[in-house]
């Protein structure tokens, strides 16, 4: 038996919080009866409907995708651009990305149909480390990198402390490659952080998400996460939330 809101979230219909709201609003039926309480548990044999539509009980699936540049972190695009699901031709489940990478960012992106898992990983409180490698214009001096490390004021508030490492410098071309580790996931955060110190990003790649990397993969490759990796990610997110600080 599982909680009704969890079953709805796992079907990929809504986040768990949204599922709770749908229940409270009287939009969910179990075996034809409207349910408006949150404590109800259901078995795989129960027929669950949301807004009159039966939920499809999909098995949860989890993928690690090396997103190439020029792909939208979405499952469809009005303008006909490439989307992440174009790279999962044999997958029947309705997967969607855990967070997003910009169209012009490449790198590690998780995909799942497990809404609860996605929410757990995306919640800022859970402080999952993400490692980005950015090629930037100019050669940022130490004090500017220190400012990124300490936290820098952006229009939506100060960023949390980050880790910064210069990987290489091209004096002649006046560019640098910098590794930045952050655990927040604000929109275009890395680009805005480098803009804020006057060294705009020319190229951006996410190389790591928690303990997962794209090492040995090519852009466009996809692999399933192992059950152990899924479990480890859950444990890590919960641990970090409990400690209130980043420990991965
Ligand atoms: N930060 C950015 O600026 N872009 C991304 O795609 C991810 C993080």
PDB file of N, CA, C and O in Angstrom, residues 44-85:
ATOM      1  N   UNK A  44      -1.930  -1.480  -5.668  1.00  0.00           N
ATOM      2  CA  UNK A  44      -1.819  -1.470  -7.133  1.00  0.00           C
ATOM      3  C   UNK A  44      -3.134  -1.840  -7.825  1.00  0.00           C
ATOM      4  O   UNK A  44      -3.323  -1.520  -8.998  1.00  0.00           O
ATOM      5  N   UNK A  45      -4.054  -2.484  -7.121  1.00  0.00           N
ATOM      6  CA  UNK A  45      -5.328  -2.865  -7.747  1.00  0.00           C
ATOM      7  C   UNK A  45      -6.367  -1.740  -7.740  1.00  0.00           C
ATOM      8  O   UNK A  45      -7.393  -1.844  -8.414  1.00  0.00           O
ATOM      9  N   UNK A  46      -6.107  -0.701  -6.948  1.00  0.00           N
ATOM     10  CA  UNK A  46      -7.085   0.391  -6.893  1.00  0.00           C
ATOM     11  C   UNK A  46      -7.013   1.238  -8.161  1.00  0.00           C
ATOM     12  O   UNK A  46      -5.930   1.473  -8.695  1.00  0.00           O
ATOM     13  N   UNK A  47      -8.198   1.706  -8.586  1.00  0.00           N
ATOM     14  CA  UNK A  47      -8.250   2.530  -9.796  1.00  0.00           C
ATOM     15  C   UNK A  47      -8.237   4.006  -9.366  1.00  0.00           C
ATOM     16  O   UNK A  47      -9.164   4.480  -8.707  1.00  0.00           O
ATOM     17  N   UNK A  48      -7.150   4.694  -9.727  1.00  0.00           N
ATOM     18  CA  UNK A  48      -7.004   6.104  -9.324  1.00  0.00           C
ATOM     19  C   UNK A  48      -7.236   6.991 -10.547  1.00  0.00           C
ATOM     20  O   UNK A  48      -6.688   6.740 -11.614  1.00  0.00           O
ATOM     21  N   UNK A  49      -8.084   8.007 -10.357  1.00  0.00           N
ATOM     22  CA  UNK A  49      -8.333   8.961 -11.452  1.00  0.00           C
ATOM     23  C   UNK A  49      -8.020  10.368 -10.972  1.00  0.00           C
ATOM     24  O   UNK A  49      -8.339  10.732  -9.838  1.00  0.00           O
ATOM     25  N   UNK A  50      -7.395  11.153 -11.848  1.00  0.00           N
ATOM     26  CA  UNK A  50      -7.146  12.570 -11.550  1.00  0.00           C
ATOM     27  C   UNK A  50      -7.863  13.374 -12.628  1.00  0.00           C
ATOM     28  O   UNK A  50      -7.633  13.146 -13.822  1.00  0.00           O
ATOM     29  N   UNK A  51      -8.725  14.264 -12.193  1.00  0.00           N
ATOM     30  CA  UNK A  51      -9.547  15.043 -13.138  1.00  0.00           C
ATOM     31  C   UNK A  51     -10.274  14.117 -14.124  1.00  0.00           C
ATOM     32  O   UNK A  51     -10.374  14.410 -15.309  1.00  0.00           O
ATOM     33  N   UNK A  52     -10.727  12.973 -13.632  1.00  0.00           N
ATOM     34  CA  UNK A  52     -11.492  12.048 -14.468  1.00  0.00           C
ATOM     35  C   UNK A  52     -10.637  11.169 -15.376  1.00  0.00           C
ATOM     36  O   UNK A  52     -11.163  10.348 -16.112  1.00  0.00           O
ATOM     37  N   UNK A  53      -9.309  11.334 -15.315  1.00  0.00           N
ATOM     38  CA  UNK A  53      -8.433  10.532 -16.191  1.00  0.00           C
ATOM     39  C   UNK A  53      -7.677   9.500 -15.341  1.00  0.00           C
ATOM     40  O   UNK A  53      -7.009   9.861 -14.365  1.00  0.00           O
ATOM     41  N   UNK A  54      -7.807   8.205 -15.710  1.00  0.00           N
ATOM     42  CA  UNK A  54      -7.088   7.187 -14.926  1.00  0.00           C
ATOM     43  C   UNK A  54      -5.584   7.402 -15.021  1.00  0.00           C
ATOM     44  O   UNK A  54      -5.074   7.707 -16.097  1.00  0.00           O
ATOM     45  N   UNK A  55      -4.898   7.276 -13.893  1.00  0.00           N
ATOM     46  CA  UNK A  55      -3.438   7.441 -13.950  1.00  0.00           C
ATOM     47  C   UNK A  55      -2.835   6.145 -14.455  1.00  0.00           C
ATOM     48  O   UNK A  55      -3.322   5.056 -14.177  1.00  0.00           O
ATOM     49  N   UNK A  56      -1.810   6.304 -15.225  1.00  0.00           N
ATOM     50  CA  UNK A  56      -1.098   5.124 -15.702  1.00  0.00           C
ATOM     51  C   UNK A  56      -0.009   4.822 -14.696  1.00  0.00           C
ATOM     52  O   UNK A  56       0.806   5.683 -14.384  1.00  0.00           O
ATOM     53  N   UNK A  57      -0.047   3.600 -14.197  1.00  0.00           N
ATOM     54  CA  UNK A  57       0.947   3.265 -13.177  1.00  0.00           C
ATOM     55  C   UNK A  57       2.227   2.802 -13.851  1.00  0.00           C
ATOM     56  O   UNK A  57       2.393   1.640 -14.166  1.00  0.00           O
ATOM     57  N   UNK A  58       3.058   3.768 -14.117  1.00  0.00           N
ATOM     58  CA  UNK A  58       4.327   3.436 -14.757  1.00  0.00           C
ATOM     59  C   UNK A  58       5.325   2.992 -13.712  1.00  0.00           C
ATOM     60  O   UNK A  58       5.329   3.494 -12.595  1.00  0.00           O
ATOM     61  N   UNK A  59       6.193   2.094 -14.115  1.00  0.00           N
ATOM     62  CA  UNK A  59       7.329   1.759 -13.268  1.00  0.00           C
ATOM     63  C   UNK A  59       8.247   2.980 -13.246  1.00  0.00           C
ATOM     64  O   UNK A  59       8.464   3.585 -14.298  1.00  0.00           O
ATOM     65  N   UNK A  60       8.797   3.342 -12.087  1.00  0.00           N
ATOM     66  CA  UNK A  60       9.729   4.462 -12.117  1.00  0.00           C
ATOM     67  C   UNK A  60      11.007   4.106 -12.875  1.00  0.00           C
ATOM     68  O   UNK A  60      11.523   2.995 -12.727  1.00  0.00           O
ATOM     69  N   UNK A  61      11.473   5.040 -13.706  1.00  0.00           N
ATOM     70  CA  UNK A  61      12.716   4.844 -14.451  1.00  0.00           C
ATOM     71  C   UNK A  61      13.606   6.067 -14.250  1.00  0.00           C
ATOM     72  O   UNK A  61      13.114   7.171 -14.037  1.00  0.00           O
ATOM     73  N   UNK A  62      14.907   5.849 -14.337  1.00  0.00           N
ATOM     74  CA  UNK A  62      15.882   6.904 -14.026  1.00  0.00           C
ATOM     75  C   UNK A  62      17.017   6.838 -15.046  1.00  0.00           C
ATOM     76  O   UNK A  62      17.630   5.777 -15.202  1.00  0.00           O
ATOM     77  N   UNK A  63      17.291   7.959 -15.699  1.00  0.00           N
ATOM     78  CA  UNK A  63      18.353   7.981 -16.705  1.00  0.00           C
ATOM     79  C   UNK A  63      19.340   9.104 -16.424  1.00  0.00           C
ATOM     80  O   UNK A  63      18.972  10.158 -15.900  1.00  0.00           O
ATOM     81  N   UNK A  64      20.580   8.840 -16.825  1.00  0.00           N
ATOM     82  CA  UNK A  64      21.612   9.882 -16.816  1.00  0.00           C
ATOM     83  C   UNK A  64      21.880  10.205 -18.281  1.00  0.00           C
ATOM     84  O   UNK A  64      22.203   9.312 -19.068  1.00  0.00           O
ATOM     85  N   UNK A  65      21.739  11.454 -18.649  1.00  0.00           N
ATOM     86  CA  UNK A  65      21.852  11.882 -20.047  1.00  0.00           C
ATOM     87  C   UNK A  65      22.975  12.899 -20.163  1.00  0.00           C
ATOM     88  O   UNK A  65      23.072  13.813 -19.340  1.00  0.00           O
ATOM     89  N   UNK A  66      23.805  12.729 -21.180  1.00  0.00           N
ATOM     90  CA  UNK A  66      24.832  13.742 -21.488  1.00  0.00           C
ATOM     91  C   UNK A  66      24.221  14.635 -22.556  1.00  0.00           C
ATOM     92  O   UNK A  66      24.234  14.314 -23.733  1.00  0.00           O
ATOM     93  N   UNK A  67      23.640  15.746 -22.091  1.00  0.00           N
ATOM     94  CA  UNK A  67      22.948  16.644 -23.022  1.00  0.00           C
ATOM     95  C   UNK A  67      23.958  17.380 -23.902  1.00  0.00           C
ATOM     96  O   UNK A  67      24.875  18.007 -23.388  1.00  0.00           O
ATOM     97  N   UNK A  68      23.772  17.302 -25.202  1.00  0.00           N
ATOM     98  CA  UNK A  68      24.652  18.101 -26.066  1.00  0.00           C
ATOM     99  C   UNK A  68      24.223  19.575 -26.048  1.00  0.00           C
ATOM    100  O   UNK A  68      23.119  19.894 -25.600  1.00  0.00           O
ATOM    101  N   UNK A  69      25.059  20.443 -26.580  1.00  0.00           N
ATOM    102  CA  UNK A  69      24.646  21.837 -26.806  1.00  0.00           C
ATOM    103  C   UNK A  69      23.496  21.815 -27.808  1.00  0.00           C
ATOM    104  O   UNK A  69      23.377  20.876 -28.606  1.00  0.00           O
ATOM    105  N   UNK A  70      22.644  22.837 -27.763  1.00  0.00           N
ATOM    106  CA  UNK A  70      21.605  22.943 -28.786  1.00  0.00           C
ATOM    107  C   UNK A  70      20.447  21.983 -28.598  1.00  0.00           C
ATOM    108  O   UNK A  70      19.829  21.563 -29.582  1.00  0.00           O
ATOM    109  N   UNK A  71      20.169  21.639 -27.346  1.00  0.00           N
ATOM    110  CA  UNK A  71      19.020  20.776 -27.040  1.00  0.00           C
ATOM    111  C   UNK A  71      18.253  21.436 -25.891  1.00  0.00           C
ATOM    112  O   UNK A  71      18.846  21.908 -24.932  1.00  0.00           O
ATOM    113  N   UNK A  72      16.926  21.449 -26.022  1.00  0.00           N
ATOM    114  CA  UNK A  72      16.081  22.055 -24.980  1.00  0.00           C
ATOM    115  C   UNK A  72      15.861  21.049 -23.855  1.00  0.00           C
ATOM    116  O   UNK A  72      15.557  19.894 -24.111  1.00  0.00           O
ATOM    117  N   UNK A  73      15.969  21.517 -22.604  1.00  0.00           N
ATOM    118  CA  UNK A  73      15.700  20.639 -21.442  1.00  0.00           C
ATOM    119  C   UNK A  73      14.200  20.523 -21.243  1.00  0.00           C
ATOM    120  O   UNK A  73      13.649  21.007 -20.248  1.00  0.00           O
ATOM    121  N   UNK A  74      13.550  19.903 -22.193  1.00  0.00           N
ATOM    122  CA  UNK A  74      12.100  19.825 -22.158  1.00  0.00           C
ATOM    123  C   UNK A  74      11.699  18.600 -22.967  1.00  0.00           C
ATOM    124  O   UNK A  74      12.530  18.016 -23.660  1.00  0.00           O
ATOM    125  N   UNK A  75      10.420  18.222 -22.869  1.00  0.00           N
ATOM    126  CA  UNK A  75       9.999  17.037 -23.619  1.00  0.00           C
ATOM    127  C   UNK A  75       9.338  17.397 -24.946  1.00  0.00           C
ATOM    128  O   UNK A  75       9.117  16.546 -25.789  1.00  0.00           O
ATOM    129  N   UNK A  76       8.996  18.676 -25.117  1.00  0.00           N
ATOM    130  CA  UNK A  76       8.549  19.118 -26.447  1.00  0.00           C
ATOM    131  C   UNK A  76       8.860  20.607 -26.633  1.00  0.00           C
ATOM    132  O   UNK A  76       9.032  21.341 -25.664  1.00  0.00           O
ATOM    133  N   UNK A  77       8.946  20.984 -27.905  1.00  0.00           N
ATOM    134  CA  UNK A  77       9.289  22.375 -28.204  1.00  0.00           C
ATOM    135  C   UNK A  77       8.453  22.856 -29.385  1.00  0.00           C
ATOM    136  O   UNK A  77       8.402  22.212 -30.423  1.00  0.00           O
ATOM    137  N   UNK A  78       7.789  23.994 -29.194  1.00  0.00           N
ATOM    138  CA  UNK A  78       6.924  24.558 -30.244  1.00  0.00           C
ATOM    139  C   UNK A  78       7.712  24.924 -31.495  1.00  0.00           C
ATOM    140  O   UNK A  78       7.186  24.931 -32.597  1.00  0.00           O
ATOM    141  N   UNK A  79       8.990  25.259 -31.280  1.00  0.00           N
ATOM    142  CA  UNK A  79       9.781  25.737 -32.432  1.00  0.00           C
ATOM    143  C   UNK A  79      10.497  24.605 -33.159  1.00  0.00           C
ATOM    144  O   UNK A  79      11.330  24.856 -34.031  1.00  0.00           O
ATOM    145  N   UNK A  80      10.216  23.365 -32.757  1.00  0.00           N
ATOM    146  CA  UNK A  80      10.801  22.226 -33.469  1.00  0.00           C
ATOM    147  C   UNK A  80      12.270  21.970 -33.167  1.00  0.00           C
ATOM    148  O   UNK A  80      12.932  21.239 -33.907  1.00  0.00           O
ATOM    149  N   UNK A  81      12.785  22.585 -32.102  1.00  0.00           N
ATOM    150  CA  UNK A  81      14.180  22.311 -31.747  1.00  0.00           C
ATOM    151  C   UNK A  81      14.289  20.946 -31.083  1.00  0.00           C
ATOM    152  O   UNK A  81      13.293  20.403 -30.615  1.00  0.00           O
ATOM    153  N   UNK A  82      15.531  20.433 -31.042  1.00  0.00           N
ATOM    154  CA  UNK A  82      15.739  19.122 -30.418  1.00  0.00           C
ATOM    155  C   UNK A  82      15.417  19.189 -28.931  1.00  0.00           C
ATOM    156  O   UNK A  82      15.770  20.170 -28.255  1.00  0.00           O
ATOM    157  N   UNK A  83      14.789  18.132 -28.410  1.00  0.00           N
ATOM    158  CA  UNK A  83      14.463  18.061 -26.982  1.00  0.00           C
ATOM    159  C   UNK A  83      15.090  16.800 -26.399  1.00  0.00           C
ATOM    160  O   UNK A  83      15.491  15.901 -27.147  1.00  0.00           O
ATOM    161  N   UNK A  84      15.144  16.730 -25.071  1.00  0.00           N
ATOM    162  CA  UNK A  84      15.859  15.617 -24.435  1.00  0.00           C
ATOM    163  C   UNK A  84      15.275  14.251 -24.797  1.00  0.00           C
ATOM    164  O   UNK A  84      16.012  13.282 -24.959  1.00  0.00           O
ATOM    165  N   UNK A  85      13.956  14.175 -24.939  1.00  0.00           N
ATOM    166  CA  UNK A  85      13.338  12.865 -25.204  1.00  0.00           C
ATOM    167  C   UNK A  85      13.657  12.345 -26.614  1.00  0.00           C
ATOM    168  O   UNK A  85      13.473  11.161 -26.886  1.00  0.00           O
TER     169      UNK A  85
END
